[in-house]
Amino acid sequence: MQMKFMSILMLAGAIALSGCARNKDTLPPPPPQAAPPPPAAPVIDAPGTVPPPAEVGTTGIGSEQENFVAAAGTDTVLFDFDSYALDEEARQILGAQAGWLAQKPHVRVTIEGHADERGTREYNLALGERRANAAKNFLAAQGVDSARMSVISYGKEKPAVDGATEEAWARNRRAVSVLVSR
Amino acid sequence: MLTPIALTPIALARILLLLLLAAPAAAQLRVDITSGVDAPMPVAVAPFPTGVAVATPAGDTAALGRQVAAIISGNLKGTGLFRPIDAAAFPAPAMADVSRPGFQPFRTAGAQALVGGFVTANADGTLTIGCYLHDVFSEQELVRQGFTVTPAGWRRAAHKCSDLVYGRLTGESGYFDSRIVYVAESGPRTRRVKRLAVMDQDGANHRFLTSGQALVLMPRFSPVNETITYMSFANDRPRVWLYNIGTGQQQTVGDFSSMSFAPRFSPDGGTLLFSVTSGGNADIWSYDIGSRRQTRLTRANAIDTSPSFSPDGRRVVFESDRGGSQQLYVMNADGSGAQRISFGDGRAGSPVWSPRGDLIAFIRMVGGRFRVAVIRPDGTGERLLTDSWQDEGPSWSPNGRVILFSRTERNGRSTLMSIDLTGRAERRIPTPLEASDPAWGPLLP
């Protein structure tokens, strides 16, 4: 420790010597070593430097999504805390969704997985992915062609409802089946 | 026979002076930042005189001299190690006082160290900002350095001077001349707009880097250049990007059909580590930026994420739920030899290895709260540093002494905070909007 400190002291002395006049009585000291110029201002939000606009969030195709929800009861299944297991209610909902999708072979579906706020950002992205996959796998087992389905996780970034309550958290732990046109 | 003396501040100072004189010269005026300080060191930061004030694009040099002192004062105060004394307690120095100050007023004001300097305008339009540190008791000059900057760069000179003072008094490198990249948040929580933004470590020179059209998360600075890595949901394809903020160039990272996220740079800036999902599983991959070679490092049937290199690049800390709950693991850089290092109550996530190598900062989740904690790489010595509702996303200062993080209050409001390793100096970093995912960049050259 002492050695380290002494070397720091000596280094500091060296900087002072190289940076300033030796005669300390002459004031002010001449300009010492030049500091590097500040960084050039980067181009911000110039055309082409930002990822192209993204259709984030629900990309549903209006009336079809309404028909889907009407037929299946809901486009959303809920999960327990830190879980991606499908309970009996979720299975029934997904079964009804699969039944509707079987009659509409031209429709594609993206399953969005979400988490409540009670997990770290990174972990929740992975958890949302697990939930979306759990729903997708169940739909596939019910006969929906996997090629028609894709998954995306938003982690805790897009809660359905705001609030730090048990009820809000329960509604945010979800997988949403969103019909897409492409 | 000793003469009894009243324990006034001045008398105490005299005793301290005697003690200091008795000690070896190198032991004078030193702040121990490892164990922290019970009482911050009183320092005087005098306004920097200018002689004859000259107008510059950044304001006249007399005003700049006062602002430089104010910035240094704020930087030192924010460390929790120093207590800047009110400038009204001593006379403002003239140019002739800068390198040979009259110490008596500063002694009377209770200062142990004196930070001073000057601001002068040069014929070529640049400014020279001189920086001096004196020991008030020994009346010795401890260090001095000058910085020539463009008028627009005057704040950097104030930060460089702060780093000089901090370095001389603590024996550690400083962290004031550095930047922070983070995610600026606006709008309701159910339809949040998130933009990348960059600013100086004290919140100045704030700039947005993205428009907010795409959801962006988890930016991290390269330790060696002007590049940021982050995650973007552009085109509904959540993946890792590189963004050179000098040139504005952007590129996606790797060739993955699924989500990639949680990127971090290697200490030499040449490699990225991040997670890639596959059928609900998340594994850690490394990506060599030069050759674009991508290598899978973990194969557990689990969520493996938040990878962070040790400063020597030989090991990686990450989080995994392979043992049933989210915990910290350390493995070799090639993915072999993973060992769990976090135990105890609750879950542990978002680890990040200190640039000094001695500690790993992470988030301890227990009792519904998220708290910033540190632990040694061998799993011993866990300490909780913060206590709030949800503290998240830790990132180290360049010298490994301060941790930046985001704090979400129970009402959903989120801000940037920092905490020193003693857990005593907690500070809010001002941002124009709500903020999350801060990452500290390297000390600027």
XYZ file of N, CA and C in Angstrom, chain B residues 123-269:
441
model
N -5.520 32.850 -27.345
C -5.692 33.595 -28.590
C -6.381 32.752 -29.667
N -6.184 31.420 -29.623
C -6.785 30.575 -30.658
C -8.224 30.180 -30.350
N -8.796 30.796 -29.331
C -10.197 30.516 -29.028
C -10.397 29.404 -28.021
N -9.325 28.700 -27.662
C -9.463 27.642 -26.651
C -9.384 28.251 -25.251
N -9.702 27.427 -24.278
C -9.581 27.823 -22.870
C -8.516 26.956 -22.213
N -7.755 27.551 -21.301
C -6.894 26.741 -20.460
C -7.454 26.801 -19.041
N -7.717 25.636 -18.502
C -8.236 25.557 -17.144
C -7.185 24.852 -16.297
N -6.597 25.609 -15.369
C -5.581 25.059 -14.480
C -6.240 24.488 -13.237
N -5.645 23.450 -12.687
C -6.248 22.743 -11.549
C -5.164 22.478 -10.515
N -5.377 22.926 -9.286
C -4.374 22.789 -8.220
C -5.011 22.155 -6.992
N -4.240 21.308 -6.319
C -4.695 20.761 -5.041
C -3.630 21.042 -3.992
N -4.024 21.681 -2.900
C -3.110 21.977 -1.803
C -3.562 21.306 -0.514
N -2.581 20.916 0.280
C -2.845 20.467 1.644
C -2.839 21.708 2.527
N -3.977 21.982 3.159
C -4.124 23.236 3.894
C -3.215 23.278 5.128
N -2.997 22.136 5.767
C -2.200 22.151 7.010
C -0.707 22.209 6.728
N -0.250 21.393 5.791
C 1.182 21.397 5.498
C 1.541 22.532 4.539
N 0.514 23.170 3.970
C 0.714 24.245 2.990
C 1.516 23.772 1.784
N 1.358 22.509 1.465
C 2.072 21.953 0.318
C 1.145 21.810 -0.880
N 1.715 22.018 -2.060
C 0.974 21.691 -3.271
C 1.068 20.188 -3.475
N -0.080 19.537 -3.651
C -0.085 18.082 -3.806
C -0.043 17.674 -5.272
N -0.734 18.411 -6.103
C -0.767 18.074 -7.524
C -1.313 19.270 -8.290
N -0.903 19.402 -9.527
C -1.496 20.404 -10.405
C -1.488 19.880 -11.826
N -2.459 20.308 -12.604
C -2.486 19.952 -14.016
C -3.340 20.974 -14.749
N -3.017 21.194 -16.009
C -3.814 22.115 -16.807
C -4.485 21.391 -17.953
N -5.605 21.927 -18.375
C -6.353 21.300 -19.464
C -6.739 22.364 -20.474
N -6.397 22.128 -21.715
C -6.802 23.046 -22.774
C -7.988 22.435 -23.502
N -9.056 23.188 -23.579
C -10.301 22.661 -24.156
C -10.947 23.727 -25.019
N -11.834 23.296 -25.893
C -12.670 24.260 -26.593
C -13.671 24.804 -25.588
N -14.213 26.000 -25.840
C -15.196 26.525 -24.881
C -16.331 25.526 -24.607
N -16.768 24.802 -25.650
C -17.866 23.849 -25.468
C -17.455 22.684 -24.556
N -16.148 22.458 -24.447
C -15.681 21.317 -23.648
C -15.288 21.687 -22.230
N -15.705 22.887 -21.769
C -15.241 23.345 -20.453
C -15.661 22.424 -19.318
N -16.820 21.796 -19.449
C -17.256 20.904 -18.358
C -16.297 19.721 -18.203
N -15.767 19.257 -19.348
C -14.846 18.122 -19.261
C -13.608 18.486 -18.453
N -13.144 19.740 -18.613
C -11.973 20.155 -17.828
C -12.306 20.116 -16.334
N -13.530 20.524 -15.988
C -13.942 20.474 -14.570
C -13.973 19.022 -14.082
N -14.421 18.115 -14.937
C -14.453 16.695 -14.539
C -13.042 16.125 -14.442
N -12.167 16.514 -15.388
C -10.778 16.036 -15.334
C -10.107 16.531 -14.049
N -10.376 17.781 -13.678
C -9.813 18.327 -12.436
C -10.360 17.536 -11.237
N -11.648 17.222 -11.263
C -12.244 16.422 -10.188
C -11.561 15.056 -10.087
N -11.307 14.443 -11.250
C -10.631 13.145 -11.264
C -9.218 13.249 -10.691
N -8.548 14.376 -11.013
C -7.189 14.586 -10.510
C -7.198 14.659 -8.976
N -8.137 15.432 -8.460
C -8.230 15.614 -6.999
C -8.616 14.303 -6.312
N -9.634 13.657 -6.857
C -10.091 12.384 -6.294
C -8.949 11.368 -6.303
N -8.230 11.321 -7.428
C -7.137 10.360 -7.568
C -6.031 10.622 -6.553
N -5.696 11.899 -6.361
C -4.594 12.225 -5.448
C -4.988 11.968 -3.990
N -6.250 12.189 -3.679
C -6.649 12.051 -2.274
C -7.078 10.635 -1.892
N -7.443 9.830 -2.872
C -7.891 8.470 -2.536
C -6.912 7.401 -3.002
N -6.019 7.738 -3.915
C -5.116 6.723 -4.448
C -5.775 5.839 -5.500
N -7.006 6.178 -5.886
C -7.724 5.406 -6.906
C -8.012 6.322 -8.094
N -8.202 5.726 -9.272
C -8.578 6.575 -10.391
C -10.009 7.073 -10.185
N -10.288 8.213 -10.786
C -11.612 8.817 -10.620
C -12.607 8.277 -11.626
N -13.764 8.917 -11.711
C -14.792 8.471 -12.664
C -15.664 9.617 -13.159
N -15.174 10.855 -12.973
C -16.051 11.985 -13.291
C -16.105 12.320 -14.777
N -14.978 12.115 -15.485
C -14.989 12.430 -16.918
C -15.437 11.180 -17.674
N -16.707 10.874 -17.561
C -17.254 9.654 -18.162
C -18.717 9.895 -18.501
N -19.283 8.976 -19.236
C -20.671 9.136 -19.674
C -21.532 7.947 -19.253
N -22.819 8.177 -19.338
C -23.798 7.140 -18.999
C -24.748 6.984 -20.177
N -24.977 5.756 -20.596
C -26.038 5.496 -21.566
C -27.182 4.851 -20.793
N -28.414 5.163 -21.168
C -29.538 4.605 -20.417
C -30.790 4.626 -21.292
N -31.895 4.152 -20.750
C -33.162 4.138 -21.475
C -34.076 5.202 -20.866
N -34.414 6.197 -21.690
C -35.342 7.250 -21.256
C -36.766 6.757 -21.488
N -37.625 6.931 -20.491
C -38.981 6.385 -20.563
C -40.011 7.505 -20.496
N -41.066 7.369 -21.300
C -42.166 8.319 -21.230
C -43.469 7.614 -21.564
N -44.582 8.253 -21.225
C -45.896 7.680 -21.520
C -46.347 6.736 -20.424
N -47.632 6.310 -20.507
C -48.166 5.405 -19.479
C -47.445 4.059 -19.500
N -47.450 3.384 -18.369
C -46.692 2.134 -18.260
C -47.175 1.050 -19.220
N -48.461 1.102 -19.577
C -48.990 0.087 -20.482
C -48.632 0.389 -21.937
N -48.210 1.627 -22.201
C -47.790 1.979 -23.571
C -46.556 2.854 -23.492
N -45.527 2.290 -22.908
C -44.319 3.040 -22.624
C -43.523 3.291 -23.895
N -42.988 4.488 -24.031
C -42.040 4.790 -25.106
C -40.648 4.802 -24.501
N -39.738 4.048 -25.107
C -38.383 3.958 -24.561
C -37.370 4.363 -25.627
N -36.463 5.224 -25.221
C -35.429 5.707 -26.138
C -34.063 5.584 -25.495
N -33.063 5.264 -26.302
C -31.698 5.318 -25.805
C -31.289 6.770 -25.645
N -30.555 7.050 -24.577
C -30.043 8.400 -24.364
C -28.661 8.293 -23.744
N -27.849 9.325 -23.968
C -26.497 9.342 -23.409
C -26.284 10.707 -22.763
N -25.531 10.729 -21.704
C -25.255 11.996 -21.003
C -23.957 11.853 -20.216
N -23.433 12.997 -19.754
C -22.289 12.949 -18.859
C -22.722 12.299 -17.540
N -21.750 11.822 -16.749
C -22.113 11.115 -15.522
C -22.876 12.000 -14.532
N -22.776 13.330 -14.685
C -23.525 14.211 -13.780
C -24.843 14.676 -14.390
N -25.208 14.100 -15.539
C -26.506 14.423 -16.138
C -26.436 15.517 -17.204
N -25.261 16.157 -17.365
C -25.135 17.234 -18.351
C -24.987 16.656 -19.758
N -25.122 17.534 -20.764
C -24.944 17.162 -22.187
C -25.805 15.969 -22.586
N -27.056 16.030 -22.213
C -27.985 14.930 -22.482
C -28.397 14.893 -23.950
N -28.391 13.719 -24.549
C -28.831 13.568 -25.940
C -29.608 12.261 -26.095
N -30.669 12.302 -26.886
C -31.370 11.065 -27.237
C -30.674 10.433 -28.434
N -30.592 9.120 -28.429
C -29.920 8.408 -29.517
C -30.890 7.691 -30.442
N -32.082 7.370 -29.969
C -33.073 6.725 -30.838
C -34.400 7.463 -30.698
N -35.289 7.213 -31.665
C -36.500 8.023 -31.780
C -37.629 7.563 -30.881
N -37.565 6.331 -30.395
C -38.660 5.826 -29.575
C -39.652 4.985 -30.360
N -39.451 4.873 -31.668
C -40.388 4.056 -32.462
C -40.261 2.582 -32.113
N -39.034 2.133 -31.858
C -38.834 0.741 -31.461
C -38.514 0.678 -29.972
N -39.050 -0.353 -29.318
C -38.722 -0.599 -27.914
C -37.235 -0.959 -27.803
N -36.518 -0.281 -26.913
C -35.091 -0.570 -26.723
C -34.822 -0.824 -25.249
N -33.892 -1.723 -24.971
C -33.581 -2.114 -23.598
C -32.081 -2.373 -23.447
N -31.608 -2.332 -22.193
C -30.317 -2.900 -21.791
C -29.104 -2.395 -22.564
N -28.928 -1.096 -22.740
C -27.706 -0.645 -23.412
C -26.480 -0.845 -22.534
N -25.338 -1.052 -23.175
C -24.046 -1.139 -22.470
C -22.983 -0.471 -23.322
N -22.112 0.292 -22.679
C -21.007 0.952 -23.361
C -19.879 -0.024 -23.631
N -19.239 0.114 -24.792
C -17.959 -0.560 -25.002
C -16.940 0.051 -24.044
N -16.074 -0.780 -23.461
C -15.046 -0.216 -22.579
C -13.938 0.489 -23.351
N -13.908 0.371 -24.685
C -12.763 0.916 -25.431
C -13.121 1.927 -26.521
N -14.360 2.015 -26.946
C -14.648 2.980 -28.022
C -16.066 3.519 -27.922
N -16.498 4.160 -29.010
C -17.771 4.878 -29.010
C -18.963 3.986 -29.346
N -18.843 2.706 -29.072
C -19.903 1.782 -29.463
C -20.758 1.388 -28.264
N -22.050 1.271 -28.545
C -23.001 0.800 -27.542
C -23.607 -0.500 -28.057
N -23.802 -1.457 -27.170
C -24.622 -2.613 -27.555
C -25.931 -2.508 -26.788
N -27.022 -2.935 -27.413
C -28.311 -2.842 -26.755
C -29.259 -3.833 -27.409
N -30.466 -3.899 -26.890
C -31.473 -4.783 -27.457
C -32.591 -3.928 -28.032
N -33.008 -4.259 -29.240
C -34.105 -3.511 -29.865
C -35.169 -4.477 -30.366
N -36.429 -4.027 -30.311
C -37.551 -4.790 -30.857
C -37.912 -4.303 -32.266
N -36.984 -3.623 -32.930
C -37.258 -3.123 -34.281
C -37.767 -4.256 -35.166
N -38.794 -3.962 -35.974
C -39.403 -4.941 -36.900
C -39.958 -6.167 -36.181
N -40.321 -6.002 -34.913
C -40.825 -7.130 -34.114
C -39.807 -8.257 -34.025
N -38.543 -7.940 -34.204
C -37.499 -8.958 -34.078
C -36.582 -8.581 -32.927
N -36.899 -9.059 -31.735
C -36.098 -8.665 -30.569
C -34.703 -9.264 -30.636
N -33.726 -8.396 -30.762
C -32.363 -8.897 -30.883
C -31.337 -7.844 -30.487
N -30.099 -8.326 -30.385
C -28.990 -7.474 -29.960
C -28.457 -6.671 -31.145
N -28.161 -5.405 -30.899
C -27.606 -4.495 -31.906
C -26.305 -3.886 -31.394
N -25.502 -3.417 -32.357
C -24.357 -2.560 -32.054
C -24.635 -1.193 -32.660
N -24.257 -0.147 -31.972
C -24.543 1.210 -32.397
C -23.297 2.052 -32.135
N -22.664 2.522 -33.198
C -21.531 3.423 -33.034
C -22.077 4.837 -32.899
N -21.983 5.414 -31.725
C -22.612 6.723 -31.518
C -21.746 7.851 -32.086
N -20.527 7.519 -32.531
C -19.725 8.521 -33.220
C -20.174 8.684 -34.664
N -20.369 7.557 -35.345
C -20.720 7.599 -36.768
C -22.218 7.428 -37.006
N -22.940 6.953 -36.015
C -24.362 6.682 -36.196
C -24.639 5.327 -36.836
N -23.595 4.583 -37.173
C -23.776 3.272 -37.819
C -24.365 2.249 -36.862
N -25.304 1.456 -37.390
C -25.885 0.396 -36.571
C -25.833 -0.928 -37.313
N -25.762 -2.007 -36.567
C -25.823 -3.335 -37.173
C -26.394 -4.325 -36.175
N -27.070 -5.348 -36.708
C -27.548 -6.394 -35.824
C -26.388 -7.338 -35.538
N -26.533 -8.081 -34.463
C -25.455 -8.951 -34.004
C -25.866 -10.413 -34.172
N -25.068 -11.147 -34.919
C -25.270 -12.585 -35.010
C -26.425 -12.966 -35.910
N -26.557 -14.248 -36.132
C -27.584 -14.770 -37.011
C -28.431 -15.754 -36.206
N -29.496 -15.230 -35.630
C -30.345 -16.071 -34.782
C -31.788 -15.879 -35.221
N -32.551 -16.961 -35.249
C -33.954 -16.843 -35.662
C -34.829 -16.444 -34.481
N -34.293 -16.555 -33.265
C -35.089 -16.261 -32.081
C -34.525 -15.035 -31.360
N -35.059 -14.755 -30.177
C -34.689 -13.544 -29.437
C -33.258 -13.621 -28.909
N -32.489 -12.540 -29.086
C -31.202 -12.388 -28.399
C -31.299 -11.164 -27.513
N -30.691 -11.229 -26.328
C -30.898 -10.146 -25.349
C -29.800 -10.166 -24.287
N -29.818 -9.132 -23.447
C -28.884 -8.983 -22.325
C -27.419 -8.981 -22.774
N -27.037 -8.101 -23.735
C -25.654 -8.098 -24.209
C -24.708 -7.370 -23.267
N -23.474 -7.855 -23.208
C -22.403 -7.156 -22.462
C -21.108 -7.321 -23.240
N -20.256 -6.299 -23.204
C -18.951 -6.338 -23.855
C -17.941 -7.086 -22.992
N -16.939 -7.666 -23.669
C -15.760 -8.167 -22.958
C -14.897 -6.973 -22.563
N -13.958 -7.157 -21.609
C -13.135 -6.037 -21.169
C -12.316 -5.407 -22.301
N -11.959 -6.187 -23.342
C -11.203 -5.599 -24.452
C -12.115 -5.083 -25.559
N -13.411 -5.175 -25.368
C -14.365 -4.636 -26.330
C -14.539 -5.481 -27.590
